[in-house]
Coordinates of C-alpha atoms in Angstrom, one line a residue:
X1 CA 0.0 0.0 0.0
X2 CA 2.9 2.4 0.7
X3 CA 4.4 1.8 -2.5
X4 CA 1.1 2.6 -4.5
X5 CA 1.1 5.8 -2.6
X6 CA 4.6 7.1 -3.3
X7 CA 3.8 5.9 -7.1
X8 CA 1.0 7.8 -7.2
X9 CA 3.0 11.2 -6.1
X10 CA 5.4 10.5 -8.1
X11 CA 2.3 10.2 -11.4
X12 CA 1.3 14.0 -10.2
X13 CA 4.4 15.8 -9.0
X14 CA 5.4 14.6 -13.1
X15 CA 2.2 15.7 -14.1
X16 CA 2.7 19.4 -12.6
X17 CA 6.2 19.6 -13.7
X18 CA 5.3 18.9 -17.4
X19 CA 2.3 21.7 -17.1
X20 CA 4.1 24.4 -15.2
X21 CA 6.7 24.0 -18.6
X22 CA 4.1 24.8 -21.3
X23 CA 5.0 27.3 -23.7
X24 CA 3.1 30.6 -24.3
X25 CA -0.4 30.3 -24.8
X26 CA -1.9 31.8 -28.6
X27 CA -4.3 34.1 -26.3
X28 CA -1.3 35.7 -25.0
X29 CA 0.0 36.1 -28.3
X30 CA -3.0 37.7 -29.7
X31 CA -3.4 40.5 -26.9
X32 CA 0.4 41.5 -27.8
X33 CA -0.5 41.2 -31.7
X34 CA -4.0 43.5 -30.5
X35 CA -1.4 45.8 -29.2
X36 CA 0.4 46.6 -32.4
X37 CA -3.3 47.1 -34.0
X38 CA -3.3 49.6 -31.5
X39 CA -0.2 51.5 -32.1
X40 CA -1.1 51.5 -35.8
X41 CA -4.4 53.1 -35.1
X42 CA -2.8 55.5 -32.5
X43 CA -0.6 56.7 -35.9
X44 CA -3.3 57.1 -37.6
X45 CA -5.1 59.2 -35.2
X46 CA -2.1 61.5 -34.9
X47 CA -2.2 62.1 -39.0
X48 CA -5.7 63.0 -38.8
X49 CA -4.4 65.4 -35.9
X50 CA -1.9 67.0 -38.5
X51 CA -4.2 67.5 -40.9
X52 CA -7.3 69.2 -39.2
X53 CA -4.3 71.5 -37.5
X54 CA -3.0 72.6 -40.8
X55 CA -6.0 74.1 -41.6
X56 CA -6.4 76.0 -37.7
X57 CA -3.2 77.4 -38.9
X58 CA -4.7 79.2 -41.4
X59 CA -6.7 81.8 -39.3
X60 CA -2.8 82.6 -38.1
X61 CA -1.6 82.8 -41.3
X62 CA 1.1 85.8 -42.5
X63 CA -1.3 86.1 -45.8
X64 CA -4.0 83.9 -47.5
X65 CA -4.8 84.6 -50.8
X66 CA -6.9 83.1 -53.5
X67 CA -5.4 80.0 -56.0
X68 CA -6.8 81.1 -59.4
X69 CA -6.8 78.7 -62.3
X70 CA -7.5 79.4 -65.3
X71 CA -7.4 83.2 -64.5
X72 CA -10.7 83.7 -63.6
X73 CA -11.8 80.6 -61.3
X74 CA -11.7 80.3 -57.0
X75 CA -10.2 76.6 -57.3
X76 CA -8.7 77.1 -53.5
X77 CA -6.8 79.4 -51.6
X78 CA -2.7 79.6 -50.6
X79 CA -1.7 80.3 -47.3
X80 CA 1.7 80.7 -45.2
X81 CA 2.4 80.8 -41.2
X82 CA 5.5 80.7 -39.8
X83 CA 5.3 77.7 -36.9
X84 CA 8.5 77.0 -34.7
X85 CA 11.1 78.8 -36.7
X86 CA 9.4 77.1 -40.1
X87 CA 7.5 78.2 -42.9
X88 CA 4.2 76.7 -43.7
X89 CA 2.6 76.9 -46.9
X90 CA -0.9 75.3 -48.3
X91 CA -2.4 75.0 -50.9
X92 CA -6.0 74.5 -49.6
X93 CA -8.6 73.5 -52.9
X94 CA -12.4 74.0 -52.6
X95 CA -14.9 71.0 -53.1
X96 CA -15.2 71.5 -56.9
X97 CA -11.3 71.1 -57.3
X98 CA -8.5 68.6 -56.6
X99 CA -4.8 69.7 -56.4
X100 CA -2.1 67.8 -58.8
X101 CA 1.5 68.3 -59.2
X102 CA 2.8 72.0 -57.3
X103 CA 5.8 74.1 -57.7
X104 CA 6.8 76.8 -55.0
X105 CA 9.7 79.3 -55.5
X106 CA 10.1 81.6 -52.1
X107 CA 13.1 83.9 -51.5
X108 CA 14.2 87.4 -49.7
X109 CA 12.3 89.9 -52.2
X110 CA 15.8 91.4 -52.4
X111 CA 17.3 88.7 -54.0
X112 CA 16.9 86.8 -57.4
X113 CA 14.0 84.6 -55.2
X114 CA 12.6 83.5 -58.5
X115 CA 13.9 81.5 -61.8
X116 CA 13.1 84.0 -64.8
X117 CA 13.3 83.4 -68.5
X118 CA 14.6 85.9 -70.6
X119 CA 10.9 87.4 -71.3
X120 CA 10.5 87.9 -67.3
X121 CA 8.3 84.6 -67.1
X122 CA 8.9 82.7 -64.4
X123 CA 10.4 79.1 -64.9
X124 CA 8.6 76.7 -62.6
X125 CA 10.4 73.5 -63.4
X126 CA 13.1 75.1 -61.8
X127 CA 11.0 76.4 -58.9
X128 CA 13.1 75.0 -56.1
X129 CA 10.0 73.4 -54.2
X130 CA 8.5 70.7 -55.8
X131 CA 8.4 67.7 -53.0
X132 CA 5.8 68.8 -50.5
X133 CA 6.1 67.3 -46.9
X134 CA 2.4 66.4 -47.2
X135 CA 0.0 65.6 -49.8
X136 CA -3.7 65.0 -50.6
X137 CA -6.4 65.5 -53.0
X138 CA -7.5 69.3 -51.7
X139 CA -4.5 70.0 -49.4
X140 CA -0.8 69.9 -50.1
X141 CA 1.7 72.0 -47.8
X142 CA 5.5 72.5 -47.6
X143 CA 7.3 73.0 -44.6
X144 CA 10.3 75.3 -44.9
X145 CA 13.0 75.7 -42.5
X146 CA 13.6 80.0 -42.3
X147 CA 17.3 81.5 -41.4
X148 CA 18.5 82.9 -38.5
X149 CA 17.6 86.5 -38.3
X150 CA 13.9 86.0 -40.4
X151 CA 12.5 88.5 -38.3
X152 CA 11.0 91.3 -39.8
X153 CA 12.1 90.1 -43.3
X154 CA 10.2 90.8 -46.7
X155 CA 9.9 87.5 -48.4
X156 CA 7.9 87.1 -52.0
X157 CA 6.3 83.9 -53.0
X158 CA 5.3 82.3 -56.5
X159 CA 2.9 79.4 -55.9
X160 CA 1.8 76.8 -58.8
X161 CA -0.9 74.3 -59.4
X162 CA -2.0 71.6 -62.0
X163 CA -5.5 71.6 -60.9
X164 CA -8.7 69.5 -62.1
X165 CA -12.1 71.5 -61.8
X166 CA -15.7 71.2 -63.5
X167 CA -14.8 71.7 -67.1
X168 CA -11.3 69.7 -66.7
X169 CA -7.4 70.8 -66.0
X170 CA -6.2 74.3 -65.4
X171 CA -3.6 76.2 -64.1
X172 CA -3.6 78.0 -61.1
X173 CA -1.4 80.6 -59.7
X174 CA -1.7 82.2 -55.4
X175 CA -3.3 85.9 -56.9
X176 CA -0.8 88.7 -56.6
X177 CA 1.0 90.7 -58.8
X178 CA 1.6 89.7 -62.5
X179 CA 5.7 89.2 -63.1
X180 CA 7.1 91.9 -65.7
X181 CA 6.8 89.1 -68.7
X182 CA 3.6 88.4 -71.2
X183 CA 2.3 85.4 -69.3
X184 CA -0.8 85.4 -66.5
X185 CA 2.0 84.0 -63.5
X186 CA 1.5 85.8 -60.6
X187 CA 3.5 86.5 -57.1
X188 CA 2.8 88.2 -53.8
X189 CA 4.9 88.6 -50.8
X190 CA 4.3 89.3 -47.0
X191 CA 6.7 90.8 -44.1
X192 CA 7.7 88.0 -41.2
X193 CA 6.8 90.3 -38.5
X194 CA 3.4 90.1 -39.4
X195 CA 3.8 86.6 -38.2
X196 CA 3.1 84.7 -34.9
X197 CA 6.2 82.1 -34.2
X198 CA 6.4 80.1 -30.8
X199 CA 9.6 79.1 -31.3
X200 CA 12.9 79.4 -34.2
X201 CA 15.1 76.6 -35.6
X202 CA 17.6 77.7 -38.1
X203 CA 17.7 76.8 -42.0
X204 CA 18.2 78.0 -45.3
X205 CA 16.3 78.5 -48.3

């Protein structure tokens, strides 16, 4: 009788030994797998953040003006704010209008800022913004990183768009002055101190 007994403790102290040894169990897998979903979503969220706080930035914007295609249609408007020592431009298009490949050239007024033909036309395919930091269907925006000393500065600004409306593609140009050559391009420009800036990082043009 003794002998069954210590055989039978031997059966479950082997028995508990083999179970306290199992591996990971799936449902302890999934909640880390969950987890990841999470963080995923979590980057997600913080996009959408970006996005509806490009457009806040607007009503603290150094200008706004209109983005005229075809020289006589509203397809948008072009904005700029200046936001922790960078510049921040968008190109914001209306319901009726989708945005397509842009071209920015932005400078010190007093410098050559802008590529020019012989005629006085601007050249945009050598506009030297043409990769913007973020891009959809109505809203495209560049983020610039200003010099040290911006303050106070006169900058001027040619901003183009390949844009599809109603009655197909256009051109648009931000409204502003016409440049000195036969075409419709325009330009406009804006002084930094009429800017709000938490903050400046410095950069070149």
């Amino acid at each position: 009788m003794k002998n069954k007994m210590t055989l039978l403790a031997s059966f479950a102290l082997t028995i508990f030994l083999a179970c306290s040894n199992e591996p990971i169990s799936d449902e302890k897998e999934l909640t880390k797998f969950d987890a990841t979903d999470e963080i995923i979503d979590d980057t997600v969220n913080v996009d959408g953040n970006v996005e509806s706080s490009s457009s806040e930035s607007e009503d603290e914007s150094c200008v706004t003006t209109t983005l005229v295609a075809g020289q006589h249609h509203q397809a948008g408007t072009v904005s700029i704010a200046i936001v922790d020592g960078n510049l921040v431009v968008t190109y914001y298009a209306t319901d009726d209008w989708t945005l397509g490949t842009t071209h920015l050239s932005i400078g010190n007024c007093s410098d050559d800022w802008v590529p020019l033909n012989g005629a006085g036309n601007p050249q945009i395919g050598q506009f030297e913004f043409t990769e913007p930091s973020s891009i959809t269907d109505n809203e495209v925006i560049y983020i610039i990183a200003l010099p040290d000393g911006f303050e106070g500065q006169d900058y001027c600004f040619s901003a183009h768009a390949e844009v599809q409306g109603p009655s197909g593609g256009e051109t648009a140009w931000a409204e502003g002055q016409q440049f000195s050559g036969n075409s419709w391009a325009m330009y406009d420009e804006f002084n930094t101190s009429d800017c709000t800036d938490d903050g400046s990082n410095g950069g070149v043009f």
